Amino acid sequence: MHEVQHSGRSEDREQGRAAAVRAEQGYVDLLYARLDVLRTRTSQSLSEALGRGGGGGYAIRTEREAQAHENGRRLAQLNSVENGLCFGRIDAGDRGAAAEIRYIGRIGLRDEDHETILIDWRAPAARPFYAASPSSPEGLVRRRHLHLRDRTVVDIDDEVFDLDGLTEDDRRHLVGEAALLATLNRGRTGRMGDIVATIQAEQDRVIRAALAGALVVQGGPGTGKTVAALHRAAYLLYTHRRTLERRGVLVVGPNPTFLRYIGRVLPSLGETDVVVQTVGQLYPGVAAGTEDAPEAAALKGSARMAAVVEAAVADRQRVPEGDLVVETDGTELRVPHEICRHLRDRARELGLAHNRARKLFATEMLWELARAQDEWLEASLRDAEALLEEAGQAGRAGLSELEDPDARLRSEDDTAHARETLWADPGVRAAVDALWPLLTPERLVGDLLNDPGRLAAAAAGAERISAGQGLADGEMRLLSRPPGAPWTVGDVPLLDEAAELLGTDGGEEQDRDREARQRREQAELSAQDVVEYLGTYETGMMVDSAALLADRQEESSALTTADRAAADRTWAYGHVIVDEAQELSEMAWRTVMRRVPAKSLTVVGDLAQTGSAAGARSWQEVLEPYVGDRLHEERLLVNYRTPAEIMAVAADVLAEIAPEQQVPESVREGGDAPRAVRVDGAGGLAERLAEVVAAELAAIGEGRVGVLTPAARIAAVAAALPDAAAQADPTALDSPVAVLTPTQSKGLEFDAVVIVDPGGILAASPSGGRDLYVAVTRATRRLTVVHEGGLPAMLSRLGDGGPVPAATVGDHG
Ligand SMILES: Nc1ncnc2c1ncn2[C@@H]1O[C@H](COP(=O)(O)OP(=O)(O)OP(=O)(O)O)[C@@H](O)[C@H]1O
């Protein structure tokens, strides 16, 4: 694409620009006026729906709730588009004919006559705005970007594909300034923004790819994988709203800080009904934040653990050493060992989940116990008869049945009743539980990891299920942990695996209570959202509090799809997006894939950034078992984050750690030269670091500094920077300076990055080189490496303590 320079005097040019801006302002005013009208109307409809109270029959109430829900959603959407409502215009048409002008914005708008006045960026008609290029202009003569501050047009930006297609007047009014670069040069706020105005053609292909199958987006750092994936979610919800509103969309990200970083993008696009979770949150009711040590994480993430969990379940389905002997009412009931084995095998053969199969096992075992009781009773009665006979009192009423030696003493009903009585006996229940207990996933996995005996039994069982799936002694030690230890991220897929194998025993009161509690919590949360957005545009409706609204929602179960999906482990999403997907272990993939039976997925990541020992080395290898050949890969090759000078340093690191991977080409260059600062002696680091960070803050003005250092040095570095946010807490990004490990910084970006102790990062784990690559590529403007002793060889481009000249990307020298 080329930018058009003005001919003529600069005065003319300014006048032309001013006239064009005025003309666009007129149109933009019309759009906002329309938006205001729609807001008022929607707000009134919502007031009416909520104000009508809870009366009426079920159908009326349900309809009213649905209306309120729809109006609420629409109002939230109308409110979310206030900033930058319209950002583009395309002029299409054949040479000579008048151009057809379309305006592109965050939502679609029609006027009172139902004429389209603004096209939603996701609509097919908006596509040329993103896809047009000089070699393939898609019928456009011009693409115009509109820059708005609040409701005022402050600038416009033109790219012309067919100069001859413009009128003389239009040509005089052309203005050129790269919209993209203007956006990229802005200081960072700690929260990712949307890019609807500047989506690039290669990203547009990703965003608008078909819903079915698995789309893999492989791209180097800063190529817009995350931002494109989020826009894709918004696009899919717009294009396939009927399916996806019902089934929901799940976005999986690496950690809570990252989720907070990206948390504003979808709401700013008017989409609030998407579930966004880390792997540690995928199992409802457990919020795992702690990571295992790398070796344990690798083992827990390995697919071998599926066999271990399976064997752990099988190990809870037992046969007694000898006969089963149960004491009840002073009587000893006995079920022979062989029968116990037979009952267990039969229950297993059903192929049901453990807790369901338990019902059958328990029922049959009670029959056996009741039979044993019958036999004991009969024996007792016969003994009594013999005694009576001896005493010459045979034929007494009530014992006449004994005249037929084969007659049953007790009817079927008696036996059924006996089973109930037996089941009520704690001794009997304990005996059944010991052989086939009702288990929760938490108990199964907890017992497995806390109890070396159980772990050894499961390991042996896994080896029997499939040779090579067992665990060596050292591996068992890696997995063992004290009772009461918090759940780790690596435990979550184990819990999910266990839940799959255990199932529920159906109709448990506990389940119902838990569900009701979760529903209530979710209702309150979503009601809070409603109250928040009504805060701005409320029109005098009666909303006392989130609790009141929650009551209403709960009553009508008008929970959003996202609320219900997030609370339900067995929910089948319509589409799942996995970000930083290279970090997911085999076990985590099993969990994710259970959430999306239709296997409609967007998987974004960068194999060169894999830090986790359990993570991916090849997309084919990871995904093929689930999606077969329904796998489509797109590559993003342009880096929108990191300037060329810093990417040259990253390229050196990449050449060492993953020479087969391509360095993305930076869209920007000419930034500040990256530098190394050497510190010496005790106390040197603390003193110099504070200076370095202060200098970086001064250099970037408004913006964020990320100080990235190995885990072992976090405390010392934080002590040297008392004003910095130094926890991997999601709010760390609100602070001008955040101290993080490279792993915690994955997916994030900062105006200035200060890497402290690069040698320590390299030495901290087997994937230290990849972590250093991640750290270097977090910078949008400036990079400083603070080191003691020599610089690692792969950073030698930085010299040893002084600023270095800029170099071109791809030069690995
Ligand atoms: N078309 C675009 N217009 C404006 N900004 C963009 C565009 N594409 C990407 N960016 C910006 O570039 C930066 C990097 O994008 P993003 O975080 O999505 O990259 P990524 O590929 O996920 O990176 P990483 O692998 O390092 O996590 C973000 O600030 C994003 O907003």
PDB file of C-alpha atoms and ligand atoms in Angstrom, residues 180 183-184 188 192-195 197-200 203 219-228 258 261 579-580 582 604-606 609 636 639-641 746-749 774 777-778 780, ligand 1:
ATOM      1  CA  LEU A 180      -1.030   1.449  12.599  1.00  0.00           C
ATOM      2  CA  THR A 183      -1.419   3.053  17.517  1.00  0.00           C
ATOM      3  CA  LEU A 184       1.719   1.043  18.140  1.00  0.00           C
ATOM      4  CA  ARG A 188       1.218   0.917  27.491  1.00  0.00           C
ATOM      5  CA  MET A 192      -4.454  -4.779  26.266  1.00  0.00           C
ATOM      6  CA  GLY A 193      -6.724  -2.740  23.999  1.00  0.00           C
ATOM      7  CA  ASP A 194      -8.692  -3.773  20.944  1.00  0.00           C
ATOM      8  CA  ILE A 195      -7.297  -3.265  17.459  1.00  0.00           C
ATOM      9  CA  ALA A 197      -9.285  -0.012  13.627  1.00  0.00           C
ATOM     10  CA  THR A 198      -5.958  -1.467  12.515  1.00  0.00           C
ATOM     11  CA  ILE A 199      -6.366  -5.227  12.026  1.00  0.00           C
ATOM     12  CA  GLN A 200      -3.849  -6.291   9.385  1.00  0.00           C
ATOM     13  CA  GLN A 203      -4.555 -11.217  11.117  1.00  0.00           C
ATOM     14  CA  GLY A 219       3.662 -16.847  15.335  1.00  0.00           C
ATOM     15  CA  GLY A 220       6.669 -15.291  16.993  1.00  0.00           C
ATOM     16  CA  PRO A 221       6.432 -12.844  19.875  1.00  0.00           C
ATOM     17  CA  GLY A 222       4.366  -9.717  19.312  1.00  0.00           C
ATOM     18  CA  THR A 223       2.762 -10.902  16.085  1.00  0.00           C
ATOM     19  CA  GLY A 224      -0.697 -10.264  17.515  1.00  0.00           C
ATOM     20  CA  LYS A 225      -1.684 -13.870  18.182  1.00  0.00           C
ATOM     21  CA  THR A 226      -3.487 -13.038  21.409  1.00  0.00           C
ATOM     22  CA  VAL A 227      -5.194  -9.961  20.119  1.00  0.00           C
ATOM     23  CA  ALA A 228      -6.219 -11.712  16.896  1.00  0.00           C
ATOM     24  CA  PHE A 258      -2.516 -12.495  31.773  1.00  0.00           C
ATOM     25  CA  TYR A 261      -4.184  -8.032  30.977  1.00  0.00           C
ATOM     26  CA  ASP A 579      -3.667 -18.945  24.192  1.00  0.00           C
ATOM     27  CA  GLU A 580       0.008 -19.556  24.977  1.00  0.00           C
ATOM     28  CA  GLN A 582       2.601 -24.245  23.759  1.00  0.00           C
ATOM     29  CA  VAL A 604      -2.460 -19.886  19.393  1.00  0.00           C
ATOM     30  CA  GLY A 605       1.119 -20.045  20.511  1.00  0.00           C
ATOM     31  CA  ASP A 606       4.783 -20.011  19.696  1.00  0.00           C
ATOM     32  CA  GLN A 609       8.564 -19.783  23.677  1.00  0.00           C
ATOM     33  CA  LEU A 636       1.825 -14.654  11.644  1.00  0.00           C
ATOM     34  CA  ASN A 639       5.996  -8.294  14.964  1.00  0.00           C
ATOM     35  CA  TYR A 640       3.891  -5.315  16.066  1.00  0.00           C
ATOM     36  CA  ARG A 641       5.387  -5.037  19.525  1.00  0.00           C
ATOM     37  CA  LYS A 746       4.524 -14.542  29.210  1.00  0.00           C
ATOM     38  CA  GLY A 747       2.022 -12.855  26.886  1.00  0.00           C
ATOM     39  CA  LEU A 748       2.502  -9.434  28.560  1.00  0.00           C
ATOM     40  CA  GLU A 749       4.329  -6.351  27.314  1.00  0.00           C
ATOM     41  CA  VAL A 774      10.409 -14.406  26.217  1.00  0.00           C
ATOM     42  CA  THR A 777      10.606  -9.818  23.505  1.00  0.00           C
ATOM     43  CA  ARG A 778       8.313  -8.201  26.106  1.00  0.00           C
ATOM     44  CA  THR A 780       7.716  -2.264  23.114  1.00  0.00           C
TER      45      THR A 780
HETATM   46  N1  LIG B   1      -3.077  -4.891  13.885  1.00  0.00           N
HETATM   47  C1  LIG B   1      -2.658  -4.340  14.994  1.00  0.00           C
HETATM   48  N2  LIG B   1      -2.901  -3.045  15.269  1.00  0.00           N
HETATM   49  C2  LIG B   1      -2.466  -2.477  16.415  1.00  0.00           C
HETATM   50  N3  LIG B   1      -1.786  -3.137  17.354  1.00  0.00           N
HETATM   51  C3  LIG B   1      -1.511  -4.422  17.145  1.00  0.00           C
HETATM   52  C4  LIG B   1      -1.928  -5.092  15.954  1.00  0.00           C
HETATM   53  N4  LIG B   1      -1.523  -6.376  16.035  1.00  0.00           N
HETATM   54  C5  LIG B   1      -0.888  -6.504  17.202  1.00  0.00           C
HETATM   55  N5  LIG B   1      -0.878  -5.337  17.864  1.00  0.00           N
HETATM   56  C6  LIG B   1      -0.285  -5.074  19.171  1.00  0.00           C
HETATM   57  O1  LIG B   1       0.944  -5.765  19.246  1.00  0.00           O
HETATM   58  C7  LIG B   1       1.160  -6.220  20.577  1.00  0.00           C
HETATM   59  C8  LIG B   1       1.437  -7.696  20.580  1.00  0.00           C
HETATM   60  O2  LIG B   1       0.249  -8.419  20.322  1.00  0.00           O
HETATM   61  P1  LIG B   1      -0.063  -9.789  21.061  1.00  0.00           P
HETATM   62  O3  LIG B   1       0.195  -9.674  22.513  1.00  0.00           O
HETATM   63  O4  LIG B   1      -1.376 -10.231  20.591  1.00  0.00           O
HETATM   64  O5  LIG B   1       1.082 -10.673  20.420  1.00  0.00           O
HETATM   65  P2  LIG B   1       1.389 -12.227  20.651  1.00  0.00           P
HETATM   66  O6  LIG B   1       1.685 -12.775  19.304  1.00  0.00           O
HETATM   67  O7  LIG B   1       0.323 -12.849  21.435  1.00  0.00           O
HETATM   68  O8  LIG B   1       2.722 -12.123  21.463  1.00  0.00           O
HETATM   69  P3  LIG B   1       3.443 -13.152  22.484  1.00  0.00           P
HETATM   70  O9  LIG B   1       3.634 -14.453  21.780  1.00  0.00           O
HETATM   71  O10 LIG B   1       4.714 -12.485  22.783  1.00  0.00           O
HETATM   72  O11 LIG B   1       2.538 -13.245  23.662  1.00  0.00           O
HETATM   73  C9  LIG B   1      -0.091  -5.836  21.364  1.00  0.00           C
HETATM   74  O12 LIG B   1       0.131  -4.597  22.002  1.00  0.00           O
HETATM   75  C10 LIG B   1      -1.117  -5.652  20.301  1.00  0.00           C
HETATM   76  O13 LIG B   1      -2.138  -4.788  20.693  1.00  0.00           O
END
